[in-house]
Coordinates of C-alpha atoms in Angstrom, one line a residue:
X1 CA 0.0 0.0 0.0
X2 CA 1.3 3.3 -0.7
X3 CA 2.3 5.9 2.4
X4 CA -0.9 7.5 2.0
X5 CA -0.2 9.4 5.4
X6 CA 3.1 10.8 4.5
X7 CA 1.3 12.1 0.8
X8 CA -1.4 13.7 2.8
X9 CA 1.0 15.9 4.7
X10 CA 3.0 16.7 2.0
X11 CA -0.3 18.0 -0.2
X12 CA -1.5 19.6 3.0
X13 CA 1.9 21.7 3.4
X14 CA 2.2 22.5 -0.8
X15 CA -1.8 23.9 0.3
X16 CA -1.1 25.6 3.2
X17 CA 0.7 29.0 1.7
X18 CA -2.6 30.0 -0.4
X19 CA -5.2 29.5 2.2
X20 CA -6.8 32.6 4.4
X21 CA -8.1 32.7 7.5
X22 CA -12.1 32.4 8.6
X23 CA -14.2 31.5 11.4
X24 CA -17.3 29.0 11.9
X25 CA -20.3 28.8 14.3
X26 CA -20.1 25.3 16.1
X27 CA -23.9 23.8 17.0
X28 CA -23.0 21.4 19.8
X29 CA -25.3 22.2 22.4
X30 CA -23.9 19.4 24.5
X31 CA -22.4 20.3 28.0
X32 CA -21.4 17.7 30.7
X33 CA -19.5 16.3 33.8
X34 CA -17.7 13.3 33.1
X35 CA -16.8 9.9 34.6
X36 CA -15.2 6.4 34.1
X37 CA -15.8 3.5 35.9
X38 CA -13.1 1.2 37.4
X39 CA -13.8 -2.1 37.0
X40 CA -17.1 -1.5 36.9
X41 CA -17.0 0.4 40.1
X42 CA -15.8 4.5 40.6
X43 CA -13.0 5.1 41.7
X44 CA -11.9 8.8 42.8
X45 CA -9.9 11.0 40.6
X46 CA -7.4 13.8 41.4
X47 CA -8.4 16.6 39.2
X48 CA -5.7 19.0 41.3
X49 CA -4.5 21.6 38.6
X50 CA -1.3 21.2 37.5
X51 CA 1.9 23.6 37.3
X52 CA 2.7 23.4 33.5
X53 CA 2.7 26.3 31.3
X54 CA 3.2 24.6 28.7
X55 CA 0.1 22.2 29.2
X56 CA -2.5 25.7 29.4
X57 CA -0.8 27.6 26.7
X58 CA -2.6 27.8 23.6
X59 CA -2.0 25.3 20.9
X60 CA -3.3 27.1 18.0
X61 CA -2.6 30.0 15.9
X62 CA -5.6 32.4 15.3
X63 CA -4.1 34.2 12.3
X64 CA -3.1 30.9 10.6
X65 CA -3.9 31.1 7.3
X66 CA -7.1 28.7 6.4
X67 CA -9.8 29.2 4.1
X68 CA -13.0 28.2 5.3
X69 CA -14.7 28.3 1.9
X70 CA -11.7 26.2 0.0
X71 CA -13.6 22.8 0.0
X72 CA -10.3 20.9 -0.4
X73 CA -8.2 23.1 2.2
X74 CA -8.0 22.6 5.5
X75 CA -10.6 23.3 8.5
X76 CA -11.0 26.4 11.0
X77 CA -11.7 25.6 14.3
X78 CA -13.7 28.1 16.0
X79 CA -12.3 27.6 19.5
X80 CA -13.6 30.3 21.2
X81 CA -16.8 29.2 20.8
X82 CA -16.5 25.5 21.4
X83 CA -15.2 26.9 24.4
X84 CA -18.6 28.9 24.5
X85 CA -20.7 25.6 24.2
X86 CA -18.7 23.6 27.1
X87 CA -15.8 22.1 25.4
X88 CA -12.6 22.1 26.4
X89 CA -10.3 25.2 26.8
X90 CA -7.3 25.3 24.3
X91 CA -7.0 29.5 25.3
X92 CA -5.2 29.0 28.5
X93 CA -8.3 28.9 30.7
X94 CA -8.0 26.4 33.5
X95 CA -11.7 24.9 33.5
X96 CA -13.0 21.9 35.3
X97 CA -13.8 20.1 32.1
X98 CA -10.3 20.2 30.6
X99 CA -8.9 18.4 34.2
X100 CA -11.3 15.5 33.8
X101 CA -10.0 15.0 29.5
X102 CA -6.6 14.8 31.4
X103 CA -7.9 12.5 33.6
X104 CA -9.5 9.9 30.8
X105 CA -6.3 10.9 28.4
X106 CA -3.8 10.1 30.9
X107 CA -5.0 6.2 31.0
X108 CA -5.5 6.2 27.5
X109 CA -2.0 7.5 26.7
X110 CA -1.0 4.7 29.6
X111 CA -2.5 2.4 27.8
X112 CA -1.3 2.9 23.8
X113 CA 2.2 3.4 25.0
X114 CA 2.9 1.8 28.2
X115 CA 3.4 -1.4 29.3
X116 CA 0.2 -2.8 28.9
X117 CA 0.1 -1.5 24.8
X118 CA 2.1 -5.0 24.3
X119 CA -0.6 -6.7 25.3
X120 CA -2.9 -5.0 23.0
X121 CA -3.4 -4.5 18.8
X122 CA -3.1 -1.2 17.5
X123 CA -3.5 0.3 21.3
X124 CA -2.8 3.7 19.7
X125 CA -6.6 3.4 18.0
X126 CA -9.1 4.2 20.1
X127 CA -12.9 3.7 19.1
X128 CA -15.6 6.2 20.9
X129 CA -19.0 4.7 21.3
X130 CA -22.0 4.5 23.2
X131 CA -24.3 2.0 24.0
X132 CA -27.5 4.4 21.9
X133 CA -27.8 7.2 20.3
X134 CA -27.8 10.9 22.3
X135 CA -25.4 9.9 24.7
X136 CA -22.5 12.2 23.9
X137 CA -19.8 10.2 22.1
X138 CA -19.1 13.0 19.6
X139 CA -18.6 15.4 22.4
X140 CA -16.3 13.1 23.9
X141 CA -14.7 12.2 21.2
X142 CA -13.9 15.7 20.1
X143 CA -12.8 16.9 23.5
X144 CA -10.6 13.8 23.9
X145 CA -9.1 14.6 20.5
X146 CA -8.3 17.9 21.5
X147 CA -7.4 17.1 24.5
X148 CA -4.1 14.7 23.5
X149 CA -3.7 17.5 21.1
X150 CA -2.1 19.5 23.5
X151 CA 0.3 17.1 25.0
X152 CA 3.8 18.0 23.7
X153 CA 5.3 14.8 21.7
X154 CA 1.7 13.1 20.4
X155 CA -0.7 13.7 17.5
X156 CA -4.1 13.2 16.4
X157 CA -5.6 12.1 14.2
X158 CA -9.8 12.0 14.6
X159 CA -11.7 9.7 11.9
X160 CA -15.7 10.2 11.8
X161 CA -16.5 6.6 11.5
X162 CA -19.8 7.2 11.7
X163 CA -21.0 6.7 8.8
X164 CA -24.7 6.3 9.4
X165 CA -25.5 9.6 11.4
X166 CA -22.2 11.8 11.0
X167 CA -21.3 14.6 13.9
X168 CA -17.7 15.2 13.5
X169 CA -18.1 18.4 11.5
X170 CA -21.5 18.9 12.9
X171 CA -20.0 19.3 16.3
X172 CA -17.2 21.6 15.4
X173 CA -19.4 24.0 13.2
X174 CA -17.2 22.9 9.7
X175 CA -19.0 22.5 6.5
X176 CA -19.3 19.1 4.9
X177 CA -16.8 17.4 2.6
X178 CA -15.9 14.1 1.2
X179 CA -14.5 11.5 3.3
X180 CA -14.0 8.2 4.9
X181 CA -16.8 6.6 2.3
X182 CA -15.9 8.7 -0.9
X183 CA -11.9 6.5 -0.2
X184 CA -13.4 3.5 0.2
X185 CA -16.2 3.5 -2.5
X186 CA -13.1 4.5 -5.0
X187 CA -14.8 8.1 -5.7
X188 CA -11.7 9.4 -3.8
X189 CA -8.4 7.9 -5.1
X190 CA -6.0 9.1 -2.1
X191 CA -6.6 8.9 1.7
X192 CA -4.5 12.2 1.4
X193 CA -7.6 14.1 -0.6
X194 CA -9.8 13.8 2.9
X195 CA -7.6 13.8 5.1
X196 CA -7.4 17.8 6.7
X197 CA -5.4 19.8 8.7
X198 CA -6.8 22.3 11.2
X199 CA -5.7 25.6 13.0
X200 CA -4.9 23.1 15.9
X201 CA -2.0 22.4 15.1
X202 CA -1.5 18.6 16.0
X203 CA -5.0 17.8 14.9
X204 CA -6.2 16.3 11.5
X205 CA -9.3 15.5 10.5
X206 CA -11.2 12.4 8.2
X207 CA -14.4 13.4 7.5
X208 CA -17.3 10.5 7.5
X209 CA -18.6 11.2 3.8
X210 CA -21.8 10.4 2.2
X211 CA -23.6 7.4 3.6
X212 CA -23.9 3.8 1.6
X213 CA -26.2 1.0 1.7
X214 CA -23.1 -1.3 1.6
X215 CA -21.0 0.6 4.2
X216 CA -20.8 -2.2 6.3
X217 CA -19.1 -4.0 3.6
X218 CA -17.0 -1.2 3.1
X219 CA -15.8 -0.9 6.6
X220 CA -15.1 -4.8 6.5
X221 CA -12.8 -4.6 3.7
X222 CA -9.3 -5.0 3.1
X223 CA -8.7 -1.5 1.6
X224 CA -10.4 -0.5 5.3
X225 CA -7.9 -3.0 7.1
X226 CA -5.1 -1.7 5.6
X227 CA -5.7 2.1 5.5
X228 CA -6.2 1.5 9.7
X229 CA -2.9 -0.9 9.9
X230 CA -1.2 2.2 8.5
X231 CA -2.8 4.5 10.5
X232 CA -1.6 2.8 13.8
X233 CA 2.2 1.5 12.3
X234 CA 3.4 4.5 10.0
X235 CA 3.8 7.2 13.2
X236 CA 4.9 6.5 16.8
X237 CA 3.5 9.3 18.4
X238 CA 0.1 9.6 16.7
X239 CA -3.4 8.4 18.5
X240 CA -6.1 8.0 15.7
X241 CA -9.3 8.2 17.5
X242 CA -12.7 6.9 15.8
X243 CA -15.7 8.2 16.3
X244 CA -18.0 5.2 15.8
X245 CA -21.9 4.8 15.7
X246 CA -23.7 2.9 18.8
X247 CA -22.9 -0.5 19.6
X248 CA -26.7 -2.0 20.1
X249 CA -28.2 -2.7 17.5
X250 CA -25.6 -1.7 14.3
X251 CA -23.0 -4.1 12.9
X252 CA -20.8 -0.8 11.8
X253 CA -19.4 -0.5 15.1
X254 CA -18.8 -4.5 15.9
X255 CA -16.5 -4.4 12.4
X256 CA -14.9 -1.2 13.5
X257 CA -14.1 -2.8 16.9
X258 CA -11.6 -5.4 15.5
X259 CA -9.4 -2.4 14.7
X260 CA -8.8 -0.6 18.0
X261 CA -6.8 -1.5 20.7
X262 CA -9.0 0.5 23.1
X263 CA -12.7 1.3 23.5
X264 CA -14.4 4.5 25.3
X265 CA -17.9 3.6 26.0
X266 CA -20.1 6.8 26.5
X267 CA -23.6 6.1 29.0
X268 CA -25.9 8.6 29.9
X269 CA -26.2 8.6 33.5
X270 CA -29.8 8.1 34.9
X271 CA -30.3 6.5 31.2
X272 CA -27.9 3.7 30.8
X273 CA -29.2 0.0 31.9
X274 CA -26.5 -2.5 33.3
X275 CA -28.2 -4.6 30.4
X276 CA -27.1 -2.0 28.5
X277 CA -23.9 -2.0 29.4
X278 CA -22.7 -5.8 29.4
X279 CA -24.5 -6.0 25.5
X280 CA -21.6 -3.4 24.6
X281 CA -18.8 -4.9 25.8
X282 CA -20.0 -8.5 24.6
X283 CA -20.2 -7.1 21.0
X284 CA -16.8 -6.1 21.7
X285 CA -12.9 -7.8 21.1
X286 CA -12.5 -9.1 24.2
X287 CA -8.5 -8.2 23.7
X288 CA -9.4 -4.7 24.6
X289 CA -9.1 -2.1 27.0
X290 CA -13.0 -1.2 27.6
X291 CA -13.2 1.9 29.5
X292 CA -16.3 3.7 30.0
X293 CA -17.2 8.1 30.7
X294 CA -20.6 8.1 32.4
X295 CA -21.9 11.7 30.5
X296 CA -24.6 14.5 31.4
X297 CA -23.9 13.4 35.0
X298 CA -26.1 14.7 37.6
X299 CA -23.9 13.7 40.7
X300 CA -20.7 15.8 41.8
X301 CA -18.0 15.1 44.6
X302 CA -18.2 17.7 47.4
X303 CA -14.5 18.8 46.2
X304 CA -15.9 18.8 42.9
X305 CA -13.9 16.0 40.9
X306 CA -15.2 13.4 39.2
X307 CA -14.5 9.4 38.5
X308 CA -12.4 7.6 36.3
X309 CA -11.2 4.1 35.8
X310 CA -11.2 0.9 33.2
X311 CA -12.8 -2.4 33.1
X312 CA -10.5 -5.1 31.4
X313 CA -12.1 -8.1 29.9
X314 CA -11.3 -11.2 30.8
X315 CA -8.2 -12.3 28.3
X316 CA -7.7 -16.3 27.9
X317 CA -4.4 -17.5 27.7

């Protein structure tokens, strides 16, 4: 297979000197207090702020030059107002939200680069689910994306795999352009043709595309296998994070799970049913690291910090 990746970033670059800057309106309306559950069970986090100027500075540069209308260019983020609709702060604010992402991030990171990422395939990709609909994985996914953005020696890279009900672009207020299913149908030749940079300067971008009746064969096929296999080999420092449609009742998500090394199940508190739960990670590879971020929780710590924590499957030998 050709180095896709390393085309992408070269057209991206060659692009970058004739785009101008713009803005966007972002329509997530989505705010929330976050958790993971250890084992299962909550286990306390420290969300103590900590003493890095570098981790609070601002990753982005607001006069970079991107054009918001050049429909093969790369994106604008409008920060500010993600920022605005309860997303994470990449201005330098310290904000409650952005210590719980460095919470969940911290064990992700752990887990695609530590110890325990020889135990696992591809633990650098990370799949974002939910057991239904409207329970927040795009927000998650997009905060977590931009979260690991701002650690000093990783990249990102955040693929809408959702190719049934797309919010990637939706969430960040971007307009709509080819994708994930225009590569794999053949109507895009080049991963590097949807694959975008962003005024976040560690971030790229695969946009879902136009839905297919046969997507599900699409995302089962070899061209899929190895477009992910070089997604998690070619770079040692990149996460690719997948934002993946609900695990009940859609195969989509089943197929994408035998590519990730690690799984971020998002439950709506108060909405979520333990049946709920265990269907999810039974319709997942059992090899993984299952972790879970209870969202639009209603319950708080006096001190204010939330939970965090990982279930493991069971793993024969």
């Amino acid at each position: 297979m050709k180095n896709t990746i390393e085309k992408a970033l070269q057209k991206q670059k060659e692009a970058q000197a004739d785009k101008q800057s713009g803005s966007f309106a972002p329509k997530s309306e989505m705010s929330t207090s976050l958790e993971l559950s250890e084992n299962v069970e909550a286990h306390h986090a420290d969300f103590t702020p900590q003493k890095d100027i570098d981790v609070d500075a601002p990753i982005f540069d607001k006069k970079e030059n991107i054009d918001r209308d050049d429909t093969h260019g790369d994106f604008f983020i409008d920060i500010e107002r993600l920022d605005q609709n309860g997303h994470i702060s990449l201005n330098g604010d310290r904000k409650q939200i952005n210590e719980e992402y460095r919470e969940i991030k911290r064990k992700l990171l752990a887990n695609a680069f530590g110890t325990i990422s020889k135990t696992l395939h591809n633990p650098n990709i990370i799949m974002v689910t939910s057991s239904r609909p409207s329970e927040g994985k795009t927000f998650t996914a997009t905060n977590l994306a931009m979260s690991i953005a701002s650690e000093q020696d990783k990249t990102v890279l955040l693929v809408d795999a959702d190719v049934l009900k797309p919010n990637v672009l939706n969430t960040f207020g971007l307009e709509k352009r080819k994708g994930l299913m225009e590569y794999l149908t053949g109507e895009v030749d080049d991963i590097a043709d949807v694959l975008y940079h962003t005024n976040i300067e560690k971030l790229k971008i695969i946009p879902a595309g136009k839905s297919h009746h046969l997507s599900t064969e699409f995302l089962a096929s070899q061209k899929m296998h190895d477009t992910v296999d070089e997604f998690a080999n070619r770079y040692p420092d990149r996460i690719v994070i997948f934002d993946t449609p609900p695990l009940i009742g859609i195969n989509e998500s089943a197929i994408l799970a035998n590519f990730a090394g690690q799984a971020v199940i998002v439950i709506e508190e108060s909405k979520a049913k333990i049946a709920d739960i265990k269907m999810c990670v039974e319709r997942l590879n059992s090899d993984m690291a299952i972790g879970f971020v209870v969202n639009k929780s209603i319950h708080n710590d006096t001190d204010g910090s939330g939970y965090y924590g990982y279930y493991y499957s069971e793993r024969s030998d």
